[in-house]
Amino acid sequence: MDITERELKYLGLLSKQFPNAATAASEIINLQAILNLPKGTEHFLADIHGEYEAFIHVLKNASGTIRVKVETLFLGQIREQELRQLCTLIYYPKESLERLSQQELISRDWYKVTLNQLIKVLQRVSEKYTRSKVRKALPPQYSYVTQELTHEDSMNPKKSAYIGAILDSIIDTGQADDFIIAICETIQRLAIDRLHIVGDVFDRGPGAQFIMDKLLTYHNVDVQWGNHDMLWMGATVGNAASMANAIRIALRYANLSTLESGYGINMLPLARLAMEVYGKDPCKPFAPKLGDADETYDEKSIQLMGQMHKAIAIIQFKLEHQIIARRPEYKMEDRDLLHRINREDGTITLPNGKTYALKDTFFPTIDPNDPYKLTDAEADVVDKLMHSFRHSEKLLRHINFLYKKGGMYLTYNHNLLFHASVPLNEDKTFRKVRVGKKMYTGKAMMDRVDEFVRLAHWSSADQPEHKEAIDYMWYLWCGPDSPLFDKSAMTTFERYFIAEKETHHEEKGFYYVYRTEKEVCDMILEEFGLTSSESHIINGHVPVREVKGEHPVQAGGKIMLIDGGFSRAYQSSTGIAGYTLIFNSQGLHLVKHEPFSSTKEAIEHMEDISSTSVVKAYSTDRILVRDTDQGLILEDQIEELKKLLYAYRHGLIKERA
């Protein structure tokens, strides 16, 4: 074996971690063994849109994976009611113990039976991991005891008394409840090896802040940015138009709790402006959608939200004009509509030359001679709101997490994950997209967009592209060539002010037309370096409307669409409550979910989300760690360790004790 001088320097550094031949050989043996374990389970979710309770439940039950394991272990041995109780205990251990205690259903025998059942479930979910990895997942205070219980056979008469004594001690010392909670949380953790969030944590639902809190503490997670995430990221780096959009959507869905309680955004300046300017305006087109509201609002509160909604919408249109005027390369002049309003007859003439009646003609803050100028009061509100966004400690922590763990796309274990699209031309070639001063296509475009978004956050204000990057974050929200949007226009104004549905249409880009074709998906996968027959595109963004016969698996199985309506706002049109995807050592498993009632119902009535397997794409052979991206990394490490072993044995590097 030839070792270059440069390699020898690297091996010298490696020898600090493995100081002799014995430690290097031991690590080689360990890594070789890991390569032959089954791959860990990946969990894919998209378009959560603030639906915190449903998200947490799907996370806790691993999209039904835990229920399947419990059924495999105990079906036919325990009654359905007991099986449901055990699953609910695993998902919500603390709350379940409190409920069972209040109902006086907990006894010494119950503890012993339940502890034995939980240990068996823990053994099942940990069987594909090394002991070292399982040990690290265990709560430190119970690590030794849990290892003893999970690695001993209770059916062995020589060991049954030993295990029984351990369980008796746990109960006698009053630690049974804490131990059960610890075991249940470990089962949840080991059921999923890696979580993928394929975009859109924010907007619509009431709990984006709680979802982000959970993701911050999750053991292994990545995020592919969605257009709604980009809106909040843009607001946090100083894009006022993005901020106005985020506030408008929150008001549209009566979701002030995320803004005020979640992130401490002071909404009083906007409320004052709305009352002063629109105090006598019914603002009917701006009445909030209360279906998703987490609170009960009285009539006055609803009216005020409608007024605030209209106030921020008008501000948004003015702020967007500033970017459109500043960036003619965006070619979005057709989105400037305020100057097209005909005050005399209450109509508007759109860029296509057609004239429509307006549903609302009260525009007290729009100057006919300078329609896009903010009034002094509006400008003051924008400044105060921006200060709140940019100084919200919790929001900044969450956005920093999105930058740290997120990106425009991810290639992982032969799959390509991105939220919305890779823009295409009508002839199915990659569309040229301007990012900054240059045009890019395909993977290079996605990489440049990713870089540009990071420039807005991390670069200093005096860097040449900093302000341009901040503006571009708004374009990513609604620009025609944005890979996070990819539609002809976002018709926000038309939806509020014009009754005719034809004006609300947003023509989808050619990616959405051609992604049903296997050849196009293969072309995109190859562009990102994925040529395996087992490769897939995994998308969110556009809800799959099952009620209209749409299917989440298209292009001969090459693309999987997992936005099926997690958000309650979509469930009437999709007919379901979302798709999630599981990728384990046996293959891909697409799961369809019915609407989730509430955490309270799940605990009190032991109700799980009703989930149905839509597609099971089994692999011909069980997928091992050696078949994954992590396997490639481990094989590289093994080769380097073999070189180190050679260097030790041939005296190129001296061994240390």
XYZ file of C-alpha atoms in Angstrom:
657
model
C 0.000 0.000 0.000
C 1.440 3.361 -1.107
C 0.857 6.243 1.304
C 1.710 9.770 0.160
C 3.350 12.339 2.392
C 0.103 14.320 2.489
C -1.875 11.225 3.538
C 0.705 10.542 6.230
C 0.099 13.983 7.726
C -3.642 13.275 7.818
C -3.045 9.837 9.355
C -0.924 11.511 12.002
C -3.939 13.592 12.994
C -6.164 10.497 12.906
C -3.721 8.687 15.213
C -4.608 11.136 17.999
C -8.072 9.574 18.057
C -6.823 6.004 17.506
C -3.357 5.938 19.131
C -2.394 2.323 18.326
C -3.116 -0.601 16.031
C -5.526 -2.215 18.494
C -7.826 0.838 18.697
C -7.762 1.303 14.901
C -8.582 -2.369 14.311
C -11.359 -2.262 16.883
C -12.968 0.715 15.140
C -12.718 -1.036 11.748
C -14.548 -4.050 13.202
C -17.190 -1.767 14.718
C -17.801 0.167 11.485
C -17.915 -3.018 9.391
C -20.594 -4.351 11.717
C -22.634 -1.138 11.474
C -22.569 -1.371 7.667
C -24.494 -4.626 7.912
C -27.282 -3.299 10.139
C -30.672 -2.394 8.568
C -30.923 1.288 7.602
C -32.649 3.597 10.060
C -36.217 4.758 9.445
C -36.682 8.137 7.753
C -39.881 10.135 8.270
C -41.025 12.737 5.708
C -43.580 15.497 6.437
C -44.521 18.550 4.368
C -46.803 21.588 4.557
C -47.532 21.402 8.278
C -48.763 25.018 8.274
C -48.902 25.559 12.003
C -51.060 22.482 12.758
C -49.175 21.751 15.948
C -51.363 19.079 17.545
C -51.635 16.932 14.410
C -47.895 17.359 13.755
C -46.926 16.286 17.265
C -49.232 13.274 17.124
C -47.855 12.110 13.766
C -44.367 12.593 15.191
C -45.211 10.597 18.317
C -46.787 7.682 16.453
C -44.223 7.831 13.630
C -47.017 7.855 11.023
C -48.426 4.625 12.438
C -45.073 2.826 12.632
C -45.277 2.378 16.401
C -48.844 1.076 16.218
C -47.751 -1.527 13.639
C -44.918 -2.693 15.896
C -47.245 -2.936 18.916
C -49.785 -4.929 16.882
C -47.059 -7.266 15.590
C -45.894 -7.929 19.133
C -49.222 -8.272 20.952
C -52.076 -8.813 18.483
C -54.006 -11.863 19.624
C -52.410 -11.679 23.070
C -54.196 -8.589 24.389
C -57.589 -7.045 23.686
C -58.050 -4.130 21.267
C -58.838 -1.800 24.177
C -55.566 -2.739 25.903
C -53.657 -2.330 22.647
C -55.075 1.192 22.204
C -54.256 1.993 25.809
C -50.655 0.849 25.337
C -50.237 2.932 22.160
C -51.713 6.016 23.824
C -49.382 5.489 26.780
C -46.390 5.412 24.418
C -47.523 8.603 22.641
C -48.592 10.565 25.750
C -47.027 8.841 28.786
C -47.338 11.642 31.341
C -50.925 12.528 30.473
C -51.975 8.861 30.212
C -50.556 8.031 33.636
C -52.420 10.962 35.165
C -55.678 9.838 33.531
C -55.259 6.193 34.578
C -54.379 7.249 38.116
C -57.492 9.420 38.379
C -59.563 6.453 37.203
C -57.808 4.238 39.781
C -56.708 1.794 37.092
C -53.054 1.619 38.149
C -51.972 -1.223 40.425
C -48.774 -3.108 41.140
C -49.804 -5.801 38.638
C -50.582 -3.115 36.029
C -47.099 -1.659 36.459
C -45.432 -5.065 36.022
C -47.471 -6.001 32.946
C -47.030 -2.561 31.359
C -43.302 -2.396 32.060
C -42.819 -5.801 30.452
C -44.813 -4.702 27.392
C -42.884 -1.448 27.027
C -39.552 -3.254 27.303
C -40.609 -5.552 24.449
C -41.591 -2.570 22.298
C -38.286 -0.877 23.112
C -36.408 -4.039 22.117
C -38.264 -4.082 18.791
C -37.602 -0.433 17.857
C -33.937 -0.653 18.903
C -33.052 -3.881 17.129
C -31.612 -2.140 14.063
C -29.208 0.030 16.079
C -25.907 -0.634 17.819
C -25.938 -0.894 21.600
C -23.874 2.268 21.702
C -26.506 4.255 19.763
C -29.336 2.886 21.908
C -27.401 3.698 25.082
C -26.969 7.311 23.960
C -30.717 7.573 23.322
C -31.604 6.348 26.818
C -32.202 8.815 29.660
C -28.961 8.815 31.708
C -30.633 8.125 35.065
C -32.135 4.872 33.763
C -29.527 3.883 31.200
C -27.971 0.969 33.084
C -31.292 -0.506 34.253
C -32.850 -0.197 30.776
C -29.869 -1.851 29.112
C -30.130 -4.762 31.527
C -33.833 -5.185 30.834
C -33.633 -4.879 27.047
C -30.677 -7.244 26.632
C -31.899 -10.039 28.869
C -34.404 -12.765 27.980
C -37.267 -12.792 30.472
C -38.280 -16.256 29.223
C -34.981 -17.676 30.415
C -35.749 -19.177 33.859
C -32.234 -18.285 35.016
C -32.883 -14.611 34.249
C -36.611 -14.191 34.957
C -36.077 -13.782 38.714
C -33.338 -11.202 38.041
C -35.601 -9.180 35.728
C -38.519 -9.507 38.143
C -36.339 -8.132 40.939
C -35.411 -5.113 38.818
C -39.068 -4.372 38.053
C -40.017 -4.811 41.728
C -37.303 -2.341 42.718
C -38.504 0.218 40.161
C -42.038 -0.007 41.585
C -41.010 -0.136 45.278
C -38.806 2.949 44.994
C -41.644 4.950 43.469
C -39.845 5.380 40.145
C -42.310 3.453 37.978
C -44.051 6.511 36.488
C -40.798 8.316 35.694
C -39.337 5.117 34.260
C -42.405 4.546 32.051
C -42.241 8.118 30.748
C -38.537 7.707 29.988
C -39.073 4.414 28.147
C -41.995 5.777 26.103
C -40.008 8.822 25.020
C -37.090 6.567 24.059
C -39.423 4.398 21.953
C -40.600 7.521 20.118
C -37.009 8.607 19.540
C -35.754 5.251 18.269
C -38.772 4.658 16.020
C -37.436 7.379 13.677
C -33.772 7.801 12.817
C -34.130 10.994 10.766
C -36.948 13.474 10.187
C -37.296 15.411 6.916
C -39.515 18.516 6.835
C -40.167 19.213 3.136
C -41.209 22.832 3.599
C -43.873 25.133 5.057
C -43.880 25.004 8.823
C -45.454 28.486 9.013
C -48.834 30.163 8.384
C -52.530 29.285 8.608
C -52.585 27.033 11.698
C -52.179 28.330 15.257
C -48.946 26.704 16.392
C -45.929 27.243 14.126
C -43.943 28.409 17.158
C -44.648 25.123 18.982
C -43.636 23.101 15.924
C -40.359 25.016 15.732
C -39.740 24.486 19.453
C -40.159 20.742 18.905
C -37.848 20.701 15.887
C -35.163 22.537 17.863
C -34.953 19.595 20.290
C -35.441 16.776 17.762
C -32.513 14.384 17.607
C -31.945 14.347 13.820
C -33.805 16.662 11.437
C -33.395 18.603 8.201
C -35.662 21.168 6.509
C -36.211 22.020 2.867
C -37.390 25.631 2.798
C -40.950 26.279 1.629
C -42.384 29.537 0.324
C -44.186 30.198 3.629
C -40.977 29.598 5.566
C -39.199 31.985 3.210
C -41.810 34.642 4.032
C -40.905 34.582 7.733
C -37.188 34.281 6.979
C -37.462 37.340 4.730
C -39.346 39.315 7.382
C -36.669 38.526 9.950
C -33.811 39.773 7.745
C -35.624 43.060 7.091
C -37.884 42.550 4.071
C -40.923 44.695 4.890
C -43.067 43.274 2.067
C -42.466 39.740 3.346
C -43.369 40.878 6.857
C -46.628 42.443 5.634
C -47.560 39.207 3.852
C -46.881 37.142 6.983
C -49.068 39.437 9.106
C -51.823 39.512 6.464
C -51.990 35.687 6.353
C -52.076 35.517 10.159
C -55.035 37.913 10.222
C -56.760 36.099 7.378
C -56.807 32.903 9.448
C -57.462 34.625 12.803
C -54.070 33.482 13.970
C -52.885 36.305 16.192
C -51.593 33.875 18.822
C -48.506 32.986 16.764
C -47.652 36.656 16.286
C -48.449 37.985 19.745
C -48.097 35.122 22.230
C -45.680 33.055 20.143
C -43.210 35.705 19.044
C -44.117 38.827 20.996
C -44.983 40.870 17.895
C -46.710 44.051 19.065
C -49.875 44.378 16.975
C -51.215 47.473 18.777
C -49.809 49.989 16.247
C -51.616 48.196 13.414
C -54.805 47.909 15.480
C -54.767 51.665 16.203
C -54.260 52.494 12.528
C -57.077 50.145 11.518
C -59.511 51.657 14.018
C -58.627 55.203 12.986
C -58.787 54.642 9.231
C -61.324 51.826 8.837
C -63.405 52.330 11.998
C -66.629 52.746 10.001
C -65.693 50.327 7.216
C -67.277 46.828 7.503
C -64.276 45.398 5.604
C -66.387 42.413 4.508
C -63.863 40.986 1.993
C -61.358 40.885 4.862
C -63.411 39.004 7.451
C -61.080 36.381 8.977
C -61.522 32.671 8.282
C -62.400 31.327 11.697
C -62.286 27.609 10.892
C -58.685 27.370 12.054
C -58.929 29.811 14.944
C -57.620 28.405 18.192
C -59.723 30.848 20.197
C -63.308 32.045 20.305
C -63.575 35.676 19.230
C -66.467 38.027 19.916
C -68.049 40.156 17.189
C -65.952 43.239 17.954
C -62.707 41.265 17.823
C -63.681 39.747 14.480
C -64.525 43.188 13.107
C -61.205 44.612 14.323
C -59.286 41.734 12.750
C -61.025 42.454 9.434
C -60.015 46.096 9.669
C -56.426 45.209 10.563
C -56.453 42.695 7.721
C -57.435 45.359 5.188
C -54.946 47.857 6.607
C -51.981 45.488 6.270
C -53.108 44.308 2.809
C -53.040 47.870 1.448
C -49.656 48.420 3.118
C -48.430 45.168 1.540
C -49.385 46.277 -1.992
C -47.485 49.531 -1.480
C -44.395 47.813 -0.079
C -44.378 45.285 -2.899
C -44.430 48.115 -5.433
C -41.202 49.451 -3.924
C -39.422 46.167 -4.681
C -40.998 45.846 -8.139
C -39.849 49.384 -9.014
C -36.391 48.745 -7.552
C -35.975 45.423 -9.366
C -37.232 45.742 -12.974
C -35.491 42.441 -13.722
C -38.279 40.696 -11.787
C -40.719 41.723 -14.556
C -43.598 41.949 -12.091
C -45.045 45.322 -13.078
C -48.380 43.618 -13.741
C -48.665 43.133 -9.957
C -48.827 46.912 -9.460
C -52.591 47.416 -9.445
C -53.385 50.340 -7.161
C -52.883 52.912 -9.922
C -55.355 50.986 -12.100
C -58.295 51.656 -9.767
C -61.021 53.830 -11.365
C -62.338 55.796 -8.399
C -65.259 57.395 -10.220
C -67.038 54.169 -11.156
C -65.575 51.770 -8.581
C -63.829 49.534 -11.088
C -60.322 48.425 -11.953
C -58.767 47.844 -15.360
C -56.282 44.954 -15.189
C -53.140 44.723 -17.361
C -55.044 42.462 -19.788
C -57.296 45.431 -20.613
C -60.433 44.025 -18.992
C -62.375 46.120 -16.494
C -64.038 44.657 -13.402
C -66.219 46.030 -10.626
C -64.573 46.215 -7.208
C -66.189 44.536 -4.198
C -64.710 47.233 -1.931
C -64.128 50.839 -3.019
C -63.114 52.472 0.261
C -59.412 53.427 -0.044
C -58.751 56.293 2.398
C -54.977 55.733 2.531
C -54.420 55.615 -1.233
C -53.498 58.971 -2.783
C -54.778 58.977 -6.418
C -51.793 61.134 -7.395
C -49.249 58.838 -5.677
C -51.063 55.566 -4.943
C -48.022 53.614 -3.744
C -46.816 56.121 -1.182
C -47.237 55.054 2.445
C -49.020 57.567 4.617
C -47.055 58.812 7.614
C -49.213 56.618 9.866
C -48.645 53.547 7.665
C -44.888 54.153 7.556
C -44.819 54.429 11.349
C -46.693 51.112 11.686
C -44.256 49.397 9.294
C -41.270 50.646 11.302
C -42.735 49.451 14.607
C -43.760 46.056 13.248
C -40.360 45.547 11.647
C -38.688 46.387 14.945
C -40.799 43.700 16.643
C -39.899 41.080 14.035
C -36.209 41.867 14.049
C -35.941 41.906 17.841
C -38.045 38.860 18.703
C -35.530 36.607 20.425
C -37.640 33.492 19.928
C -38.324 34.184 16.253
C -34.640 34.827 15.592
C -33.771 31.545 17.311
C -36.261 29.690 15.122
C -35.096 31.381 11.911
C -31.458 30.666 12.755
C -32.455 27.014 13.100
C -34.005 27.079 9.612
C -30.749 28.428 8.235
C -28.671 25.886 10.128
C -30.753 22.804 9.334
C -32.407 23.953 6.119
C -31.743 24.488 2.461
C -33.399 24.683 -0.937
C -33.098 20.949 -1.524
C -31.536 17.775 -0.179
C -30.231 14.637 -1.851
C -30.269 11.845 0.694
C -30.263 8.068 0.310
C -31.063 8.229 -3.434
C -33.990 10.630 -2.947
C -34.282 14.283 -4.012
C -36.250 16.460 -1.608
C -37.445 19.968 -2.457
C -40.590 21.858 -1.572
C -42.084 23.058 -4.840
C -40.370 22.889 -8.231
C -37.356 23.009 -10.488
C -38.600 25.465 -13.159
C -38.913 24.031 -16.683
C -39.610 25.369 -20.174
C -42.455 24.209 -22.399
C -40.018 21.950 -24.269
C -39.182 20.212 -20.948
C -35.695 21.726 -20.679
C -34.529 23.500 -17.533
C -35.699 27.107 -17.427
C -33.132 29.888 -17.101
C -33.780 31.773 -13.884
C -32.139 35.057 -12.928
C -30.585 35.051 -9.473
C -28.689 38.255 -8.854
C -26.856 39.356 -11.983
C -26.707 35.994 -13.789
C -28.972 33.286 -15.182
C -28.905 29.731 -13.849
C -30.684 26.442 -14.550
C -31.374 23.200 -12.715
C -29.123 22.289 -9.804
C -26.867 25.324 -10.319
C -29.937 27.552 -9.975
C -31.021 25.865 -6.731
C -27.489 26.152 -5.339
C -27.296 29.845 -6.219
C -30.714 30.554 -4.674
C -29.577 28.794 -1.497
C -26.429 30.924 -1.438
C -28.396 34.116 -2.074
C -30.806 33.426 0.791
C -27.861 32.936 3.144
C -26.311 36.205 1.939
C -29.412 38.041 3.131
C -29.011 36.584 6.617
C -25.276 36.370 7.216
C -23.625 39.056 5.069
C -23.101 42.568 6.386
C -25.255 45.455 5.161
C -22.358 47.036 3.274
C -21.733 43.972 1.084
C -22.747 44.564 -2.557
C -25.396 41.837 -2.835
C -26.880 42.132 0.652
C -29.847 44.409 -0.180
C -30.448 42.585 -3.451
C -30.607 39.269 -1.591
C -33.126 40.681 0.904
C -35.376 41.825 -1.955
C -35.009 38.424 -3.613
C -36.461 36.667 -0.573
C -39.793 38.350 -1.358
C -39.457 37.248 -4.988
C -39.033 33.662 -3.787
C -42.440 33.988 -2.095
C -44.390 35.048 -5.178
C -42.124 35.483 -8.228
C -43.093 33.680 -11.457
C -39.702 31.948 -11.804
C -39.260 31.228 -8.114
C -38.561 27.524 -7.459
C -40.634 27.947 -4.275
C -43.682 29.277 -6.171
C -43.445 28.760 -9.954
C -46.807 30.226 -10.959
C -47.682 33.060 -13.321
C -48.734 35.420 -10.505
C -49.976 35.521 -6.936
C -53.421 37.067 -7.370
C -53.865 38.395 -3.838
C -55.447 41.717 -4.844
C -57.883 40.058 -7.244
C -59.061 37.547 -4.625
C -59.878 40.326 -2.185
C -61.416 42.900 -4.500
C -62.788 41.189 -7.631
C -65.649 38.694 -7.613
C -64.936 37.109 -11.014
C -63.058 33.838 -10.465
C -61.255 34.116 -13.795
C -59.077 36.853 -12.292
C -58.043 34.612 -9.389
C -56.383 32.004 -11.590
C -52.673 31.380 -11.055
C -51.187 29.457 -13.968
C -48.773 26.783 -12.748
C -45.310 26.499 -14.278
C -44.350 23.691 -16.644
C -42.754 21.664 -13.849
C -46.251 20.925 -12.520
C -47.389 19.941 -16.022
C -44.525 17.562 -16.787
C -43.651 16.082 -13.414
C -46.155 13.309 -14.133
C -43.784 12.008 -16.839
C -41.141 9.479 -15.820
C -38.599 10.789 -18.354
C -38.824 14.316 -16.941
C -38.394 13.080 -13.369
C -35.389 10.981 -14.436
C -33.888 14.066 -16.117
C -34.284 16.106 -12.927
C -32.876 13.327 -10.733
C -29.869 12.952 -13.043
C -29.290 16.728 -12.882
C -28.848 16.321 -9.118
C -26.551 13.304 -9.472
C -29.163 10.636 -8.715
C -29.127 7.889 -11.339
C -30.276 4.886 -9.312
C -33.467 3.130 -10.378
C -34.470 3.462 -6.705
C -34.293 7.279 -6.763
C -37.403 9.414 -6.206
C -38.440 13.071 -6.107
C -40.297 13.974 -2.911
C -42.402 17.154 -3.115
C -44.879 19.201 -1.114
C -46.408 22.627 -1.886
C -49.440 21.708 -4.025
C -52.095 19.745 -2.121
C -53.124 16.385 -3.551
C -56.906 16.539 -3.923
C -57.994 12.986 -3.344
C -61.654 13.976 -3.661
C -60.924 14.871 -7.298
C -59.162 11.578 -7.962
C -55.600 12.900 -7.713
C -52.940 10.439 -6.605
C -49.801 11.207 -4.593
C -47.571 8.835 -6.589
C -46.947 9.801 -10.196
C -44.534 9.327 -13.112
C -44.413 5.566 -12.708
C -43.524 5.886 -9.035
C -40.652 8.347 -9.575
C -42.315 11.223 -7.694
C -44.167 11.252 -4.381
C -46.320 14.222 -3.383
C -46.828 14.521 0.352
C -48.901 17.684 0.686
C -52.340 16.215 1.131
C -53.886 18.808 3.410
C -52.186 18.825 6.817
C -53.636 22.317 7.158
C -57.303 22.308 8.141
C -57.861 25.144 5.680
C -57.255 22.671 2.813
C -59.070 19.614 4.130
C -62.432 20.467 2.591
C -60.821 20.522 -0.867
C -58.391 17.613 -0.397
C -60.725 15.280 1.452
C -57.964 14.061 3.780
C -55.533 15.438 6.373
C -52.227 14.946 4.651
C -49.776 12.336 3.461
C -46.560 11.378 5.185
C -43.819 9.077 4.009
C -41.831 6.408 5.812
C -38.603 5.027 4.321
C -37.244 2.070 6.276
C -35.058 -0.922 5.519
C -37.941 -2.618 3.707
C -38.710 0.286 1.356
C -41.008 3.282 0.994
C -44.381 3.434 2.726
C -46.752 6.298 1.885
C -49.423 6.905 4.519
C -52.713 8.814 4.177
C -54.136 10.439 7.311
C -57.670 11.337 8.317
C -58.266 14.625 10.201
C -56.978 14.737 13.772
C -59.542 15.816 16.357
C -57.369 17.021 19.242
C -54.704 15.919 21.696
C -57.334 15.858 24.422
C -59.503 13.433 22.445
C -56.474 11.276 21.620
C -55.628 10.909 25.316
C -59.086 10.658 26.871
C -60.587 8.330 24.262
C -57.304 6.660 23.213
C -57.960 7.696 19.609
C -55.121 7.487 17.136
C -55.129 9.282 13.779
C -56.798 6.972 11.310
C -54.039 6.237 8.803
C -54.146 4.136 5.650
C -51.251 2.713 3.696
C -51.463 4.133 0.164
C -48.307 2.715 -1.378
C -45.767 0.199 -0.193
C -42.724 0.122 -2.463
C -40.822 -2.825 -1.048
C -37.163 -3.239 -1.846
C -36.134 -6.609 -3.279
C -33.459 -6.937 -0.578
C -33.491 -5.414 2.871
C -31.711 -2.062 2.719
C -28.641 -1.974 4.924
C -26.568 0.917 6.235
C -23.954 0.091 3.572
C -26.572 1.037 0.912
C -27.069 4.549 2.320
C -25.213 7.852 2.176
C -24.048 7.230 5.735
C -22.696 3.882 4.547
C -20.498 5.635 1.975
C -19.101 7.848 4.735
C -18.409 4.843 6.950
C -16.693 2.974 4.097
C -14.413 5.995 3.549
C -13.614 5.992 7.275
C -12.824 2.273 7.141
C -10.392 2.823 4.246
C -8.616 5.602 6.169
C -8.410 3.420 9.280
C -6.941 0.576 7.199
C -4.251 2.986 6.013
C -3.592 3.982 9.622
C -3.330 0.313 10.599
C -0.849 -0.221 7.769
C 1.160 2.797 8.920
C 1.355 1.414 12.466
C 2.380 -2.054 11.327
C 5.068 -0.725 9.000
C 6.490 1.774 11.460
C 5.419 4.844 9.488
C 3.619 6.124 12.592
C 4.618 5.180 16.130
C 1.979 3.600 18.371
C 1.124 5.062 21.738
C -0.291 3.354 24.773
